[in-house]
mmCIF file of C-alpha atoms in Angstrom:
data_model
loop_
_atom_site.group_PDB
_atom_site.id
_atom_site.type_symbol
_atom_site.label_atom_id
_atom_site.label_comp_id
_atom_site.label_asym_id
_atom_site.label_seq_id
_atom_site.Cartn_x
_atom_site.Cartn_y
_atom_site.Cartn_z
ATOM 1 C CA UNK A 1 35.072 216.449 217.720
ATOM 2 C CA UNK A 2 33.778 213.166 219.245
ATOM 3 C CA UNK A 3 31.531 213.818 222.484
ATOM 4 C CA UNK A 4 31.151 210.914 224.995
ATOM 5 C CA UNK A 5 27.823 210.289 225.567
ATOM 6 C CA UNK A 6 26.684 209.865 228.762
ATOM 7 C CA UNK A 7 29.997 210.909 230.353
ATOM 8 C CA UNK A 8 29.242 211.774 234.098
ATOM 9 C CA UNK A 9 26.300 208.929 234.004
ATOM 10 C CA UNK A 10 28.269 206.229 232.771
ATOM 11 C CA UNK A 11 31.419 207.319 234.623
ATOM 12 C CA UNK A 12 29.612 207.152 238.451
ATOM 13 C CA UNK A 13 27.753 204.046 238.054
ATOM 14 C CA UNK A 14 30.957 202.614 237.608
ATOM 15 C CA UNK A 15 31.370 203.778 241.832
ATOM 16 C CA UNK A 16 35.389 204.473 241.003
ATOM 17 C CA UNK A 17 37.786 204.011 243.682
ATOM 18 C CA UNK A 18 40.578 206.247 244.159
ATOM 19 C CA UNK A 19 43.074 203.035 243.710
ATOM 20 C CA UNK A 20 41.237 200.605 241.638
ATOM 21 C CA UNK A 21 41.549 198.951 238.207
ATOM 22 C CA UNK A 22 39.662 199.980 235.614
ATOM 23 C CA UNK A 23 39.379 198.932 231.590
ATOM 24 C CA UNK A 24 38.318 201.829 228.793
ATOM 25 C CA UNK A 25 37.289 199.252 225.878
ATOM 26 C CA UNK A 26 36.464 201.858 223.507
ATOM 27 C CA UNK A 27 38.756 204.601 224.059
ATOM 28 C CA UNK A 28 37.579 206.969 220.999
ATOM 29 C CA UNK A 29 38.790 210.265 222.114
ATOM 30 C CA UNK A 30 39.557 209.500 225.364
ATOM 31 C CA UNK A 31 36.401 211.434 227.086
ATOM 32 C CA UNK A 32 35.097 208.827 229.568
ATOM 33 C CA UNK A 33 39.269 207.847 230.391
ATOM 34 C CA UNK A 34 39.902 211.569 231.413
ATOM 35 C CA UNK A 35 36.863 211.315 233.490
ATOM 36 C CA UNK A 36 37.895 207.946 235.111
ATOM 37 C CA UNK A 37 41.309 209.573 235.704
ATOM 38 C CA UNK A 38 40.019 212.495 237.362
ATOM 39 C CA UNK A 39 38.788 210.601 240.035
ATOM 40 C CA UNK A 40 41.600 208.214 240.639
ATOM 41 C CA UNK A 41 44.335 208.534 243.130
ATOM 42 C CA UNK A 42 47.966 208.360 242.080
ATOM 43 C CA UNK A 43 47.869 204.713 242.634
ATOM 44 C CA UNK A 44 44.868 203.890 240.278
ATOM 45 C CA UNK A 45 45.063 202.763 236.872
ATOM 46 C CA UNK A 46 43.235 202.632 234.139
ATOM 47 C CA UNK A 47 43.772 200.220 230.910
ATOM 48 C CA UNK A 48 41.959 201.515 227.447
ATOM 49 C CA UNK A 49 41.282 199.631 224.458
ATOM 50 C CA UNK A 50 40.759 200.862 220.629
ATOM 51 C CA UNK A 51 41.109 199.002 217.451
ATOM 52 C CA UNK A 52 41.230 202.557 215.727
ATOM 53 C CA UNK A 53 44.972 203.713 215.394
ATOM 54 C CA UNK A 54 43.553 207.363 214.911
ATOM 55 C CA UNK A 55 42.378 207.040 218.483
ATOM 56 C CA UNK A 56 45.563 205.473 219.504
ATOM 57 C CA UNK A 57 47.570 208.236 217.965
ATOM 58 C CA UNK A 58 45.499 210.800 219.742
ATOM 59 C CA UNK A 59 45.624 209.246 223.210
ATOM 60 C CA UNK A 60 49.659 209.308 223.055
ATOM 61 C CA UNK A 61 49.507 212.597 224.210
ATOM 62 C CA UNK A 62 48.330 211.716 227.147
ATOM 63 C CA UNK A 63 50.848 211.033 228.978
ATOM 64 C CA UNK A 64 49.139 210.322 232.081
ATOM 65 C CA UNK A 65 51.887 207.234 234.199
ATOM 66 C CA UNK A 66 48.534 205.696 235.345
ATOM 67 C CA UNK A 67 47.302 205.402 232.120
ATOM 68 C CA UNK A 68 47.703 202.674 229.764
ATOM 69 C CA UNK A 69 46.659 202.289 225.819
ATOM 70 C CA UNK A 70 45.885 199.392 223.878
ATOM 71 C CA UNK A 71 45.961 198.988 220.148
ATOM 72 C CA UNK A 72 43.404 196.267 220.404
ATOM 73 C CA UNK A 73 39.691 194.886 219.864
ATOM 74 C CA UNK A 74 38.277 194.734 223.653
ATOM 75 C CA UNK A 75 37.852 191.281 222.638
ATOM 76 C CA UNK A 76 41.455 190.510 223.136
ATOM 77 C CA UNK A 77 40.863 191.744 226.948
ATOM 78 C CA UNK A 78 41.485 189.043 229.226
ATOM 79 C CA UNK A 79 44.892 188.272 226.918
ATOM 80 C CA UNK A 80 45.907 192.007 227.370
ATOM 81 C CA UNK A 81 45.454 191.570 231.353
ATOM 82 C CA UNK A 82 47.574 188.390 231.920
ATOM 83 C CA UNK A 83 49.954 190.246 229.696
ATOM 84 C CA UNK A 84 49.926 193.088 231.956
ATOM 85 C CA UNK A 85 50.035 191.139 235.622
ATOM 86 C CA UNK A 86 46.576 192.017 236.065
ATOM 87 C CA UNK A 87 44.465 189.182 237.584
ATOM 88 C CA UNK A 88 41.184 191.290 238.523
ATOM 89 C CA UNK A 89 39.727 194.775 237.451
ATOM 90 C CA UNK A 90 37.059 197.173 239.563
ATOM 91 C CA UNK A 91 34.852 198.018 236.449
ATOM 92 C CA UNK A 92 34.748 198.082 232.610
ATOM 93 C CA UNK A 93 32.913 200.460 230.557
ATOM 94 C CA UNK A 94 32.196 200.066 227.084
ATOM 95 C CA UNK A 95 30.848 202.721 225.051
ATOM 96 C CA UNK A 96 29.796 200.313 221.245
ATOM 97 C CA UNK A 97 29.655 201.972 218.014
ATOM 98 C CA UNK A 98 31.275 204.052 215.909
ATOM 99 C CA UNK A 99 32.730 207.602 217.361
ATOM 100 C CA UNK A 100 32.363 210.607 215.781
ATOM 101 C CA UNK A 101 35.864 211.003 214.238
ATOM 102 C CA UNK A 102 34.907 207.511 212.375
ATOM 103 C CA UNK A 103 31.810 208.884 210.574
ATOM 104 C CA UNK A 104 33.300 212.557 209.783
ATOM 105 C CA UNK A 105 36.379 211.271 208.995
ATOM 106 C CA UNK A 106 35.671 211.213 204.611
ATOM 107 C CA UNK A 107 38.394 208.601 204.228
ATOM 108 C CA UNK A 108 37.462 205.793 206.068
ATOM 109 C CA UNK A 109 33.860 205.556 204.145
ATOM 110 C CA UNK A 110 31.408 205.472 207.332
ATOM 111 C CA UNK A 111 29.235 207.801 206.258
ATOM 112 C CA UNK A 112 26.934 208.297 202.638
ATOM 113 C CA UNK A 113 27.402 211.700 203.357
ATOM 114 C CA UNK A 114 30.353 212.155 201.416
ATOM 115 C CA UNK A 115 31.476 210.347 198.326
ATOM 116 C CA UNK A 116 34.803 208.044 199.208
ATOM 117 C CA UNK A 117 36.232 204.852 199.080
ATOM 118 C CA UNK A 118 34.153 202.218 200.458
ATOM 119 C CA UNK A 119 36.452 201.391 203.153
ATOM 120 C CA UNK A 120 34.633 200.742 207.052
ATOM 121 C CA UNK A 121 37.002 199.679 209.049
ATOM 122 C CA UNK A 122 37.486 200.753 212.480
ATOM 123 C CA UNK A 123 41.327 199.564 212.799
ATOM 124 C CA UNK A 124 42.428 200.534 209.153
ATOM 125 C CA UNK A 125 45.311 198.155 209.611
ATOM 126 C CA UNK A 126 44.216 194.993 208.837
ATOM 127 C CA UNK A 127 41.194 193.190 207.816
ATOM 128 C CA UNK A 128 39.200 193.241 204.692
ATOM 129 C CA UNK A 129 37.019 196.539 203.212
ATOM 130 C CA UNK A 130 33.368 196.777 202.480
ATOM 131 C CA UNK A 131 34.314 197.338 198.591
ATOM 132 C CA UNK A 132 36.593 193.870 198.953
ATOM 133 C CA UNK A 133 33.646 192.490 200.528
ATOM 134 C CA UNK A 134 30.858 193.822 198.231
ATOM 135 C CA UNK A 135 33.085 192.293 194.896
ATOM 136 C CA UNK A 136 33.614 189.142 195.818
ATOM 137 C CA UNK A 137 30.747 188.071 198.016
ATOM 138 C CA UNK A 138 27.826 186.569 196.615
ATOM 139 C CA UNK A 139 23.935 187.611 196.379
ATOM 140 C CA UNK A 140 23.433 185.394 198.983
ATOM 141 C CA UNK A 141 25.755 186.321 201.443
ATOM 142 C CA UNK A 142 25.631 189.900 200.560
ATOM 143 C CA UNK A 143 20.955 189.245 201.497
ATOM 144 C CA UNK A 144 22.354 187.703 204.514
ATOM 145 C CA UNK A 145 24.134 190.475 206.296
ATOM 146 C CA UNK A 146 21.888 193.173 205.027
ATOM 147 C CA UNK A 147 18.762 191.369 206.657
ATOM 148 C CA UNK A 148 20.849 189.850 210.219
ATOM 149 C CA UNK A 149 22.658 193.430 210.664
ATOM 150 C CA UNK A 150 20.843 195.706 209.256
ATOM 151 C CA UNK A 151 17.056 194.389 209.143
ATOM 152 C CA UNK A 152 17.133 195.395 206.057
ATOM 153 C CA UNK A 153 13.217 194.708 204.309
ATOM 154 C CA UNK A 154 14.821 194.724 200.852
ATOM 155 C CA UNK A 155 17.809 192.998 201.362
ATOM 156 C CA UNK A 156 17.706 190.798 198.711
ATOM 157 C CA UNK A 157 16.760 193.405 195.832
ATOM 158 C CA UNK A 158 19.763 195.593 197.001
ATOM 159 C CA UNK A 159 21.928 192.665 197.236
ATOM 160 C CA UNK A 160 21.144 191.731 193.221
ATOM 161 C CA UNK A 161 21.390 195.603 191.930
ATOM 162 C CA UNK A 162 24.945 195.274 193.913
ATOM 163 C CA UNK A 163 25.596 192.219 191.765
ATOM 164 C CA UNK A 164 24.421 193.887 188.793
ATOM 165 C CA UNK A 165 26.722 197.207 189.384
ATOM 166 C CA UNK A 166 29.953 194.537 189.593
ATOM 167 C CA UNK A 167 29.571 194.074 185.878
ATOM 168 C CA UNK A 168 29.950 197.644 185.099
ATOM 169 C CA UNK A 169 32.827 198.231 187.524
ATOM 170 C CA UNK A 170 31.993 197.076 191.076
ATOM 171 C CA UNK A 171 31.002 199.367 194.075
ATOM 172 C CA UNK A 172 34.137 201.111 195.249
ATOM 173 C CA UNK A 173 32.794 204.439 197.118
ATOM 174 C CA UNK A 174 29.982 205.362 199.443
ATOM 175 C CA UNK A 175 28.456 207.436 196.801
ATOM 176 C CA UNK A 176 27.871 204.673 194.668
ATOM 177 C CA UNK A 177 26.721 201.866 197.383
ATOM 178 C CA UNK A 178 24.385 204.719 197.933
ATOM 179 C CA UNK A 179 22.948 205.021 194.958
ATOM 180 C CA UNK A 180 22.242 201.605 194.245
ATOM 181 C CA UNK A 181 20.532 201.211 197.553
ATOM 182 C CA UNK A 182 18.378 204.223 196.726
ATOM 183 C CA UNK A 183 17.273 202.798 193.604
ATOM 184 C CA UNK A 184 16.957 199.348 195.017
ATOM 185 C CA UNK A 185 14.635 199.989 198.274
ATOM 186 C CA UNK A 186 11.061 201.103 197.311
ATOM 187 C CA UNK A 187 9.756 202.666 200.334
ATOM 188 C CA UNK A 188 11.269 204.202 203.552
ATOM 189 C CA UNK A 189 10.822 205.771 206.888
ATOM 190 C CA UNK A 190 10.320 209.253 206.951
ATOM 191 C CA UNK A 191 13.577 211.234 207.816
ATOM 192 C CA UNK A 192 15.535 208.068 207.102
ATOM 193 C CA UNK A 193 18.244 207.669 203.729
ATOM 194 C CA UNK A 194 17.697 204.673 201.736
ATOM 195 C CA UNK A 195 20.979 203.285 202.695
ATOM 196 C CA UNK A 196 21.131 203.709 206.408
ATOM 197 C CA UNK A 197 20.095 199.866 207.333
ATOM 198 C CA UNK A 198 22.405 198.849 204.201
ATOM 199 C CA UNK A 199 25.761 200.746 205.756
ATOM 200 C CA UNK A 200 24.904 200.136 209.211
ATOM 201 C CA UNK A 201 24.798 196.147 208.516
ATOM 202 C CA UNK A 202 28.108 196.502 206.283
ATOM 203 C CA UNK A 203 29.601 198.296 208.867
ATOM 204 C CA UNK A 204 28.726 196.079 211.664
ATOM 205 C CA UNK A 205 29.617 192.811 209.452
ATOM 206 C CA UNK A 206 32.892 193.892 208.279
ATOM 207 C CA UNK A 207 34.344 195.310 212.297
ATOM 208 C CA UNK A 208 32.487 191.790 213.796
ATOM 209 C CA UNK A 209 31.001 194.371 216.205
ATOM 210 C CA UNK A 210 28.368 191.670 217.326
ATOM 211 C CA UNK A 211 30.946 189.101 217.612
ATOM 212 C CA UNK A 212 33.220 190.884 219.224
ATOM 213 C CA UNK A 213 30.657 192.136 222.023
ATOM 214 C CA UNK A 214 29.382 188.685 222.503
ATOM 215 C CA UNK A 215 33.230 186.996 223.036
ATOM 216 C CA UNK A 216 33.804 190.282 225.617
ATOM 217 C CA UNK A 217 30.744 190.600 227.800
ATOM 218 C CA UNK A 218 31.816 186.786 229.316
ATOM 219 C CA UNK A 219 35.447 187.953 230.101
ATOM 220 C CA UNK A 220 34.325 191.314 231.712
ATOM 221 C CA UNK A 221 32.421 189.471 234.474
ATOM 222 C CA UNK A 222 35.435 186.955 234.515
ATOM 223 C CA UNK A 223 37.629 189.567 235.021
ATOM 224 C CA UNK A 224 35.686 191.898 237.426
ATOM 225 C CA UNK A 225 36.433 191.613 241.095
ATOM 226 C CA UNK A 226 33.589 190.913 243.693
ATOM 227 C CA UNK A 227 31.627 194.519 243.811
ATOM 228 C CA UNK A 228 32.939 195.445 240.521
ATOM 229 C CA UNK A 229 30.584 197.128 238.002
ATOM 230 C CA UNK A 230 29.716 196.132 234.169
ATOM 231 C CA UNK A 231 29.004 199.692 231.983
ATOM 232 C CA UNK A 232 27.879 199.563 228.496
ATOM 233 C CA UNK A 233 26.202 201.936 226.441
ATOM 234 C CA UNK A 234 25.032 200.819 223.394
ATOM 235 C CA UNK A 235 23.260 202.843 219.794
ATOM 236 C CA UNK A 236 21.538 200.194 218.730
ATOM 237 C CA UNK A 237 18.729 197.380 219.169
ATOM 238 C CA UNK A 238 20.913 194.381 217.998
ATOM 239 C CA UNK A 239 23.664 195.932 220.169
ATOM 240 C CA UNK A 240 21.488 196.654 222.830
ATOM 241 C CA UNK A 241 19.639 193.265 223.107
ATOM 242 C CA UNK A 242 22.597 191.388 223.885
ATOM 243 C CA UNK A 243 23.806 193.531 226.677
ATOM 244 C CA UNK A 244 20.150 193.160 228.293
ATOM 245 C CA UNK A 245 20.026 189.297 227.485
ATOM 246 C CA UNK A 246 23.521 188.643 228.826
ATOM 247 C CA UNK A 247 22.799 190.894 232.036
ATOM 248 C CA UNK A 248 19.569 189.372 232.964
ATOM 249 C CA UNK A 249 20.605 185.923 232.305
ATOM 250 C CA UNK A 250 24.030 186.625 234.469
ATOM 251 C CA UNK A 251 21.901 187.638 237.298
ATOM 252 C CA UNK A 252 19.415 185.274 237.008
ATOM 253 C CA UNK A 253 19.535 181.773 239.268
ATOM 254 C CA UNK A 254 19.900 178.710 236.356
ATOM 255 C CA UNK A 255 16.942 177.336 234.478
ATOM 256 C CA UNK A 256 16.458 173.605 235.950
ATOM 257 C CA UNK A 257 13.705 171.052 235.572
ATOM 258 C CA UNK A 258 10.668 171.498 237.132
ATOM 259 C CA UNK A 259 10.620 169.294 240.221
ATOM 260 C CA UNK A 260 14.182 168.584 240.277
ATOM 261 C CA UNK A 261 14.777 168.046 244.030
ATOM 262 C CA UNK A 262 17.317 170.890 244.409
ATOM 263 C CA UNK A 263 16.812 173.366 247.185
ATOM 264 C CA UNK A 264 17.374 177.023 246.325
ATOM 265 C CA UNK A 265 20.197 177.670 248.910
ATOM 266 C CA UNK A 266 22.475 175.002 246.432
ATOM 267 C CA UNK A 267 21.536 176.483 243.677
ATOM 268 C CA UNK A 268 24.885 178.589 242.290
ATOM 269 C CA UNK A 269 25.029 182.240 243.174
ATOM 270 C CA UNK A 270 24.495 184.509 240.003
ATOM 271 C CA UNK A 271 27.212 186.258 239.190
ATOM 272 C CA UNK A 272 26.036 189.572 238.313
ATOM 273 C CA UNK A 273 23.586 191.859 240.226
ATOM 274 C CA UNK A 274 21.601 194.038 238.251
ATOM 275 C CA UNK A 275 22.255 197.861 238.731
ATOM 276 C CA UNK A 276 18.949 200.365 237.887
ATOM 277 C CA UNK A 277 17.128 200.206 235.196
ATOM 278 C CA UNK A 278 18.182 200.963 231.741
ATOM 279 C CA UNK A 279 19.351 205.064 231.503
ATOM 280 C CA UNK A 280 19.117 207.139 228.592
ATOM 281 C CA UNK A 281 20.318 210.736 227.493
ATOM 282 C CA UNK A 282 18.195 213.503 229.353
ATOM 283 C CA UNK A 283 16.767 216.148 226.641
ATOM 284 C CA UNK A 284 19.443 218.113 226.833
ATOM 285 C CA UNK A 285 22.385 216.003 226.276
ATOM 286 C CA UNK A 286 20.310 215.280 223.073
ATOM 287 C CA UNK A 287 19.835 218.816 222.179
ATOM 288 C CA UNK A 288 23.446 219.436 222.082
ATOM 289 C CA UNK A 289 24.725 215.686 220.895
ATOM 290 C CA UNK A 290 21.690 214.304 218.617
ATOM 291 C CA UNK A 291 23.992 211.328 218.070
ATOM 292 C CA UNK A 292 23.155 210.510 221.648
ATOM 293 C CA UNK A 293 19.358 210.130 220.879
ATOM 294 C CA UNK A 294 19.534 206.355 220.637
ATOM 295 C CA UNK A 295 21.908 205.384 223.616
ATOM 296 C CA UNK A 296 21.229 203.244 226.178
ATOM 297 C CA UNK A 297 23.163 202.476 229.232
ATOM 298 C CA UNK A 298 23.071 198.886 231.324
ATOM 299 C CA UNK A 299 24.847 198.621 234.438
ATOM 300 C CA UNK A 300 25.653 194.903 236.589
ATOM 301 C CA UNK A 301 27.604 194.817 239.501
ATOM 302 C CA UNK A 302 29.949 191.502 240.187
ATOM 303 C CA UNK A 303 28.012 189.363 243.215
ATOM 304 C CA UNK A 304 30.648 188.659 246.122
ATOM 305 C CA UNK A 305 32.120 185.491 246.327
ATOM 306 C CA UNK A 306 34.931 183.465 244.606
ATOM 307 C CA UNK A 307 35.079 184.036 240.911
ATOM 308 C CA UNK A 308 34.087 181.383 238.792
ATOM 309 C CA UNK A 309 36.146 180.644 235.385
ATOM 310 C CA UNK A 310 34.535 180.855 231.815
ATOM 311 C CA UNK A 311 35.042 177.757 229.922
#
């Protein structure tokens, strides 16, 4: 059973209002959507995103009018909106990673845990597996997203014992990327498997979770009306680094030349406003959800004024 982390937190920083607009990009389970809708009036609505058709088969049930569910990346937001009439939104939450269901779930290969078929995929529908990736890709490219996603020390000696196994077989199940990674990494941190960095980094490689935060965190403040708040949580430090960079430089006046004769009243507005500081899970949330133990939460509000467009 997936828990949202951070549900009442994330839920009133984004200030709902009983008739606004709001965008779910990672509906999961639906927790923080049945918290938004709890506090909307009849004429509110709320838009939620998944790429995982598991999640979109469990939200059908819901059947919620002001509700609406997406079987999409959040990337493919500001597409989704035009479709949908929707010019402007009063906040968008996005909680990153991979829920619950995804990791327990033996047959979509999340988790070394259990022995299955390599597989990784958030939307199981399209796009290639970690096994498809793993037998055709080479050393090099293999070093290269073990070290950018994963920091992964020993990339390069795990990416050669994977090129090694391929002559015997190739690497279709977690069991067996496990194993080589065991045997391949030397030393550790205590309390952490061998192949944590190395699934992390194939997991993050083969969704384009990066990628796909970097294209959406432009059309969120695009999108968001003047007063509108920004919500993301994020489980990780490459995650988490680009929601601080992108919020800070958002609400930060442009970097000119020094001396250019430019008073500060021309400069252009920001567009975000930072909200707090950074929030994380009190002790007990953490006691009773340890995957909640490395979350962090960033909230921006939309500055007032005319809304600029992205190029």
């Amino acid at each position: 059973m997936h828990v949202a982390v951070l549900l009442h937190e994330a839920v009133d920083a984004l200030a709902v209002k009983g008739d606004g607009i709001y965008v779910d990009g990672t509906f999961g389970r639906g927790g923080h959507s049945r918290e938004v809708l709890a506090r909307l009036e009849a004429a509110g609505r709320l838009i939620a995103f998944d790429r995982d058709p598991a999640a979109i088969a469990a939200g059908r049930s819901n059947d919620d009018p002001r509700l609406t569910l997406v079987h999409a990346p959040f990337s493919e937001l500001s597409a989704v909106l035009d479709q949908l009439g929707i010019d402007g939104v009063d906040g968008v939450l996005l909680d990153l990673g991979v829920s619950s269901p995804q990791f327990d779930d033996v047959g979509r290969g999340m988790s070394f845990r259990f022995d299955a078929p390599l597989d990784m995929r958030m939307d199981t529908s399209r796009g290639q597996t970690a096994a498809s990736f793993l037998a055709e890709a080479s050393v090099g490219q293999i070093t290269e997203v073990l070290k950018k996603y994963g920091e992964e020390r020993f990339a390069y000696s795990i990416a050669k014992a994977v090129a090694v196994a391929r002559t015997g077989g190739g690497v279709a199940t977690t069991g067996q990327l496990a194993e080589i990674v065991e045997k391949a990494v030397r030393t550790r941190e205590p309390g952490q498997h061998p192949a944590t960095r190395s699934f992390q980094a194939l997991r993050i490689f083969i969704n384009q979770e990066l990628e796909e935060l970097n294209r959406v965190l432009p059309v969120c403040v695009e999108r968001l009306r003047p007063g509108g708040r920004l919500v993301v949580i994020s489980f990780h430090s490459l995650e988490d680094r680009i929601v601080k960079r992108f919020m800070r430089d958002e609400a930060s006046p442009p970097r000119l030349p020094p001396r250019l004769p430019v008073k500060a009243a021309d400069l252009p507005r920001p567009r975000l406003t930072l909200v707090g500081r950074a929030r994380r899970p009190c002790v007990d949330e953490v006691a009773n959800n340890p995957r909640a133990r490395s979350a962090v939460m960033r909230v921006a509000e939309r500055c007032n004024g005319r809304r600029e467009k992205t190029a």
